[in-house]
Each structure stands twice: as structure tokens, then as C-alpha cells.
Short mmCIF file of C-alpha atoms in Angstrom, two decimals:
data_model
loop_
_atom_site.label_atom_id
_atom_site.label_comp_id
_atom_site.label_asym_id
_atom_site.label_seq_id
_atom_site.Cartn_x
_atom_site.Cartn_y
_atom_site.Cartn_z
CA UNK A 281 27.98 -54.60 -73.26
CA UNK A 282 26.02 -51.34 -72.72
CA UNK A 283 26.13 -50.13 -76.33
CA UNK A 284 23.82 -51.57 -78.97
CA UNK A 285 26.51 -51.25 -81.65
CA UNK A 286 28.86 -53.37 -79.54
CA UNK A 287 26.25 -56.08 -79.15
CA UNK A 288 25.61 -56.06 -82.89
CA UNK A 289 29.33 -56.44 -83.57
CA UNK A 290 29.66 -59.39 -81.16
CA UNK A 291 26.63 -61.15 -82.62
CA UNK A 292 27.82 -60.45 -86.17
CA UNK A 293 31.20 -62.02 -85.39
CA UNK A 294 29.43 -65.14 -84.08
CA UNK A 295 27.28 -65.66 -87.16
CA UNK A 296 29.76 -64.33 -89.74
CA UNK A 297 27.75 -61.26 -90.76
CA UNK A 298 28.44 -57.52 -90.85
CA UNK A 299 26.91 -55.06 -88.38
CA UNK A 300 24.51 -53.62 -90.98
CA UNK A 301 23.16 -57.09 -91.75
CA UNK A 302 22.54 -57.74 -88.06
CA UNK A 303 20.71 -54.41 -87.77
CA UNK A 304 18.36 -55.14 -90.68
CA UNK A 305 17.36 -58.46 -89.09
CA UNK A 306 16.47 -57.01 -85.69
CA UNK A 307 12.82 -56.14 -86.39
CA UNK A 308 11.99 -59.63 -87.65
CA UNK A 309 13.89 -61.19 -84.75
CA UNK A 310 11.99 -59.12 -82.18
CA UNK A 311 8.64 -60.12 -83.72
CA UNK A 312 9.64 -63.77 -83.56
CA UNK A 313 10.75 -63.39 -79.94
CA UNK A 314 7.53 -61.60 -79.00
CA UNK A 315 5.46 -64.39 -80.56
CA UNK A 316 7.42 -67.01 -78.67
CA UNK A 317 7.15 -65.24 -75.32
CA UNK A 318 3.40 -64.63 -75.35
CA UNK A 319 2.59 -68.19 -76.48
CA UNK A 320 4.63 -69.69 -73.66
CA UNK A 321 6.83 -71.80 -75.93
CA UNK A 322 10.23 -71.33 -74.32
CA UNK A 323 12.33 -73.22 -71.83
CA UNK A 324 11.02 -71.77 -68.57
CA UNK A 325 7.39 -71.46 -69.62
CA UNK A 326 4.87 -73.34 -67.44
CA UNK A 327 4.35 -75.78 -70.32
CA UNK A 328 7.67 -76.69 -71.94
CA UNK A 329 6.27 -78.82 -74.76
CA UNK A 330 5.98 -77.00 -78.08
CA UNK A 331 2.22 -77.38 -78.56
CA UNK A 332 -0.29 -74.89 -80.03
CA UNK A 333 -1.85 -74.10 -76.66
CA UNK A 334 -3.29 -70.77 -77.86
CA UNK A 335 -5.06 -72.42 -80.82
CA UNK A 336 -3.77 -69.83 -83.28
CA UNK A 337 -6.13 -67.09 -82.07
CA UNK A 338 -5.83 -63.79 -80.26
CA UNK A 339 -3.76 -63.52 -77.10
CA UNK A 340 -4.65 -60.68 -74.78
CA UNK A 341 -1.39 -59.57 -73.20
CA UNK A 342 -3.39 -57.16 -71.06
CA UNK A 343 -7.08 -56.41 -70.55
CA UNK A 344 -8.12 -53.52 -68.34
CA UNK A 345 -11.64 -52.36 -67.53
CA UNK A 346 -12.74 -49.37 -65.44
CA UNK A 347 -16.45 -49.07 -64.65
CA UNK A 348 -17.68 -45.78 -63.17
CA UNK A 349 -20.79 -45.85 -60.95
CA UNK A 350 -22.16 -42.53 -59.73
CA UNK A 351 -24.88 -42.45 -57.06
CA UNK A 352 -25.73 -46.12 -57.71
CA UNK A 353 -26.05 -45.78 -61.48
CA UNK A 354 -23.71 -46.68 -64.30
CA UNK A 355 -22.01 -43.68 -65.89
CA UNK A 356 -19.31 -45.09 -68.20
CA UNK A 357 -17.00 -48.02 -68.90
CA UNK A 358 -13.44 -47.61 -70.17
CA UNK A 359 -11.91 -50.63 -71.89
CA UNK A 360 -8.33 -51.39 -72.93
CA UNK A 361 -7.27 -54.54 -74.78
CA UNK A 362 -3.61 -55.02 -75.68
CA UNK A 363 -3.43 -58.15 -77.82
CA UNK A 364 -1.24 -60.13 -80.17
CA UNK A 365 -2.81 -61.45 -83.34
CA UNK A 366 -1.72 -65.07 -83.90
CA UNK A 367 -4.43 -66.02 -86.41
CA UNK A 368 -3.11 -64.70 -89.72
CA UNK A 369 -4.69 -61.62 -91.28
CA UNK A 370 -7.78 -60.37 -89.43
CA UNK A 371 -10.13 -57.63 -90.61
CA UNK A 372 -11.73 -57.06 -87.21
CA UNK A 373 -12.13 -58.35 -83.66
CA UNK A 374 -15.49 -58.79 -81.93
CA UNK A 375 -16.32 -58.06 -78.30
CA UNK A 376 -19.79 -58.95 -77.05
CA UNK A 377 -21.85 -57.31 -74.32
CA UNK A 378 -25.20 -57.96 -72.72
CA UNK A 379 -26.27 -54.36 -71.95
CA UNK A 380 -27.18 -51.40 -74.21
CA UNK A 381 -24.69 -48.59 -74.65
CA UNK A 382 -22.91 -46.23 -77.02
CA UNK A 383 -19.41 -47.42 -77.98
CA UNK A 384 -16.79 -44.81 -78.86
CA UNK A 385 -13.29 -45.96 -79.91
CA UNK A 386 -10.33 -43.83 -78.84
CA UNK A 387 -9.74 -40.94 -81.26
CA UNK A 388 -6.01 -41.73 -81.07
CA UNK A 389 -6.44 -45.44 -81.81
CA UNK A 390 -6.43 -47.54 -84.95
CA UNK A 391 -9.97 -48.95 -84.86
CA UNK A 392 -13.51 -48.03 -85.81
CA UNK A 393 -16.59 -49.85 -84.54
CA UNK A 394 -19.69 -51.36 -86.10
CA UNK A 395 -22.28 -52.54 -83.57
CA UNK A 396 -24.81 -55.27 -84.36
CA UNK A 397 -27.64 -56.47 -82.11
CA UNK A 398 -27.99 -60.19 -81.39
CA UNK A 399 -31.57 -61.36 -80.94
CA UNK A 400 -32.10 -62.17 -77.29
CA UNK A 401 -28.38 -62.10 -76.47
CA UNK A 402 -27.17 -58.49 -76.46
CA UNK A 403 -24.81 -56.78 -78.89
CA UNK A 404 -21.61 -57.51 -80.79
CA UNK A 405 -19.13 -54.68 -81.27
CA UNK A 406 -16.97 -55.33 -84.34
CA UNK A 407 -13.74 -53.31 -84.20
CA UNK A 408 -12.27 -52.87 -87.68
CA UNK A 409 -8.60 -52.01 -88.04
CA UNK A 410 -7.77 -48.74 -89.82
CA UNK A 411 -4.81 -47.88 -92.00
CA UNK A 412 -2.20 -45.34 -90.91
CA UNK A 413 -4.10 -42.43 -92.48
CA UNK A 414 -7.35 -43.60 -90.81
CA UNK A 415 -9.09 -43.30 -94.18
CA UNK A 416 -9.90 -46.97 -94.82
CA UNK A 417 -9.79 -50.34 -93.15
CA UNK A 418 -6.91 -52.76 -93.56
CA UNK A 419 -6.30 -56.23 -92.08
CA UNK A 420 -4.37 -56.76 -88.88
CA UNK A 421 -1.17 -58.67 -89.57
CA UNK A 422 -0.14 -62.01 -88.14
CA UNK A 423 2.19 -62.01 -85.09
CA UNK A 424 1.68 -58.30 -84.54
CA UNK A 425 0.59 -56.47 -81.40
CA UNK A 426 -2.39 -54.09 -81.36
CA UNK A 427 -3.86 -51.71 -78.82
CA UNK A 428 -7.64 -51.29 -78.64
CA UNK A 429 -9.20 -48.66 -76.37
CA UNK A 430 -12.82 -47.55 -76.25
CA UNK A 431 -15.52 -46.07 -74.02
CA UNK A 432 -19.09 -47.27 -73.44
CA UNK A 433 -21.75 -44.87 -72.15
CA UNK A 434 -25.50 -45.26 -71.46
CA UNK A 435 -27.81 -44.89 -74.47
CA UNK A 436 -29.31 -41.47 -75.07
CA UNK A 437 -32.93 -42.57 -74.98
CA UNK A 438 -33.98 -40.49 -71.99
CA UNK A 439 -34.21 -43.44 -69.62
CA UNK A 440 -32.21 -43.47 -66.40
CA UNK A 441 -30.12 -46.60 -65.74
CA UNK A 442 -31.29 -48.87 -62.94
CA UNK A 443 -29.21 -49.06 -59.74
CA UNK A 444 -26.17 -51.20 -60.55
CA UNK A 445 -25.14 -54.19 -58.41
CA UNK A 446 -22.87 -56.27 -60.68
CA UNK A 447 -19.69 -55.73 -62.71
CA UNK A 448 -17.96 -58.69 -64.36
CA UNK A 449 -16.19 -59.92 -67.49
CA UNK A 450 -15.85 -63.29 -69.20
CA UNK A 451 -13.02 -63.93 -71.68
CA UNK A 452 -12.86 -66.71 -74.24
CA UNK A 453 -9.41 -65.74 -75.51
CA UNK A 454 -6.64 -65.97 -72.93
CA UNK A 455 -5.62 -62.80 -71.08
CA UNK A 456 -2.17 -62.93 -69.53
CA UNK A 457 -3.02 -59.99 -67.24
CA UNK A 458 -6.64 -59.15 -66.37
CA UNK A 459 -7.64 -56.08 -64.36
CA UNK A 460 -11.19 -55.00 -63.49
CA UNK A 461 -11.86 -51.85 -61.47
CA UNK A 462 -15.14 -50.37 -60.27
CA UNK A 463 -15.03 -46.76 -59.12
CA UNK A 464 -17.87 -45.38 -57.00
CA UNK A 465 -18.72 -41.67 -56.99
CA UNK A 466 -21.13 -40.47 -54.33
CA UNK A 467 -23.01 -43.39 -52.76
CA UNK A 468 -20.88 -46.40 -51.84
CA UNK A 469 -22.08 -49.99 -51.33
CA UNK A 470 -22.82 -51.26 -47.84
CA UNK A 471 -20.88 -54.41 -48.80
CA UNK A 472 -19.00 -55.58 -51.89
CA UNK A 473 -17.53 -58.97 -52.78
CA UNK A 474 -15.51 -60.54 -55.57
CA UNK A 475 -15.77 -63.78 -57.53
CA UNK A 476 -13.40 -65.59 -59.89
CA UNK A 477 -14.08 -68.21 -62.55
CA UNK A 478 -17.82 -68.43 -61.87
CA UNK A 479 -20.73 -69.26 -64.14
CA UNK A 480 -23.79 -66.97 -64.01
CA UNK A 481 -25.44 -69.54 -61.73
CA UNK A 482 -22.48 -69.84 -59.36
CA UNK A 483 -21.88 -66.16 -58.58
CA UNK A 484 -22.07 -65.53 -54.82
CA UNK A 485 -24.99 -63.39 -53.64
CA UNK A 486 -23.47 -62.04 -50.42
CA UNK A 487 -20.13 -61.13 -48.87
CA UNK A 488 -18.35 -63.50 -46.49
CA UNK A 489 -14.94 -63.73 -44.83
CA UNK A 490 -13.37 -65.16 -48.02
CA UNK A 491 -14.69 -62.87 -50.75
CA UNK A 492 -15.29 -59.55 -49.01
CA UNK A 493 -13.59 -56.53 -50.61
CA UNK A 494 -12.71 -53.13 -49.18
CA UNK A 495 -12.74 -50.00 -51.34
CA UNK A 496 -9.55 -47.96 -51.46
CA UNK A 497 -9.27 -44.30 -50.49
CA UNK A 498 -10.65 -43.26 -53.89
CA UNK A 499 -13.71 -45.49 -53.58
CA UNK A 500 -12.42 -48.08 -56.07
CA UNK A 501 -12.46 -51.87 -55.97
CA UNK A 502 -9.74 -53.65 -57.99
CA UNK A 503 -9.43 -57.26 -59.13
CA UNK A 504 -6.20 -58.37 -60.84
CA UNK A 505 -5.76 -61.90 -62.20
CA UNK A 506 -3.32 -63.73 -64.45
CA UNK A 507 -3.99 -66.22 -67.24
CA UNK A 508 -7.76 -65.69 -67.45
CA UNK A 509 -9.80 -67.54 -70.09
CA UNK A 510 -12.48 -70.18 -70.50
CA UNK A 511 -15.63 -68.04 -70.69
CA UNK A 512 -16.26 -67.90 -66.91
CA UNK A 513 -16.98 -64.66 -65.10
CA UNK A 514 -14.65 -62.63 -62.88
CA UNK A 515 -15.69 -59.46 -61.09
CA UNK A 516 -17.65 -57.86 -58.29
CA UNK A 517 -21.16 -57.78 -56.91
CA UNK A 518 -22.45 -55.53 -54.16
CA UNK A 519 -25.37 -54.50 -52.00
CA UNK A 520 -26.35 -50.88 -51.48
CA UNK A 521 -28.19 -51.47 -48.22
CA UNK A 522 -26.91 -53.29 -45.13
#
């Protein structure tokens, strides 16, 4: 049936309810369906047993990172996290990083950021959820999808970033679709290679026939993976000189 009203009428006849009653239940039904789909608890999911495989946390439906390198030096990183909150009410989410930078949330988004240094371990960026008027914070709701976008740029301390040779991400919460891109402006690497699911000690240090990557016509390397989690690193490394 192509018309929504027709489908409502058919479903209403099956459950003994009027069309208006069916319509008022649609939002709650879609939320329940969304929760079930992203947690993999349905008949054709890879794991058919109804177990709490996501541990009641955050599920990244999509994570996307674009890192811009101009003439061998880092210029900016653009991050996008589309996630479902499955952990009850949450005031904020935290994303850690090991390098200094200025974090700027999207002006069109629903988050503000508070950054805190971690002694000897980098920085934590706490993204607090804003209300509709963007005048105060309010908790994220359970079983609800959120969209977090932000930019990271080098600190304004007068120092020039060192030549960059590594771009990677490690995720502890599961990402159903993971994309990492590195775009080169000006100088391009003599060789670039990828790695997947590697610890900091197991990252390859040179390209070979199995991990070598070619840049596209725009000078960009892209890595796309599914079902990424576990805290291991995925990304690229490169050498500027042959």
C-alpha cells in the first residue's frame, strides 16, 4: 500500500484500533524499532540470541573523521559522531585525544564542550547536551539518537606543528560504520599504508604489498570499516621521503 493512511487503516483493523490511535503510537514504535535494529537483537542479526551485547552504553551508528594535512603539517580535523544513547539519561559524552588542539562544536549542533587535561595522557573533551533554545544543558534521553559534530585546530601558541606521519582512531564504544579520511594539500607522501585493529606497538612502520594505499584524485586516503570497537587503532601512517 503506497499511502500511509491506508497502512494505518490496515494495521488498525488487525489490532482493533482506530486510525488516530495508530498514528499516536507511531513515534514510540519507531523509537523501539530503532533501538532493536542498532543493538542487533532481531531475527537476521549476526547474533540471534537476545543478549545485552552493547552493555547498555553508547552505540555509534556512524563515526566519520577528516584530517587535513597541508605541506606536511596538520591543519584541522573534522569529526562527526552519530550515536544512539542506550544508557539512560546522560549529561555529556567524553572523547579523549592525545594531542593539543582547540575544539569547536558545530554552531548548528546541540552540544557545547568543556576540555580537561589529563596528567601525562592528553585531554578529555566533555560534550554537554544543550536544550532546544541552546541556553542551558539538559540530559540526553535513553534510546534516542544524537548527532555530534566538531572541529579541532592547532593551538594558537605561535608554535608550528611538526611534520605529521600518523592518523588513527581507537574506539571503545562500538561503531557500526567507521570512516577515516586524510586529505593532503600541497606535499604528498612518498608512500602511505593502512592498519586495522592494531595496538600502538603493532602498527606497521612501512608499506608493503598488503597494506599499501593509493591517494585518490583529490589527494585523499580513505579507510572504511564496519563494527569497529575494542580500543585498538585503525588508520594510516606514511613517509614523506622515499
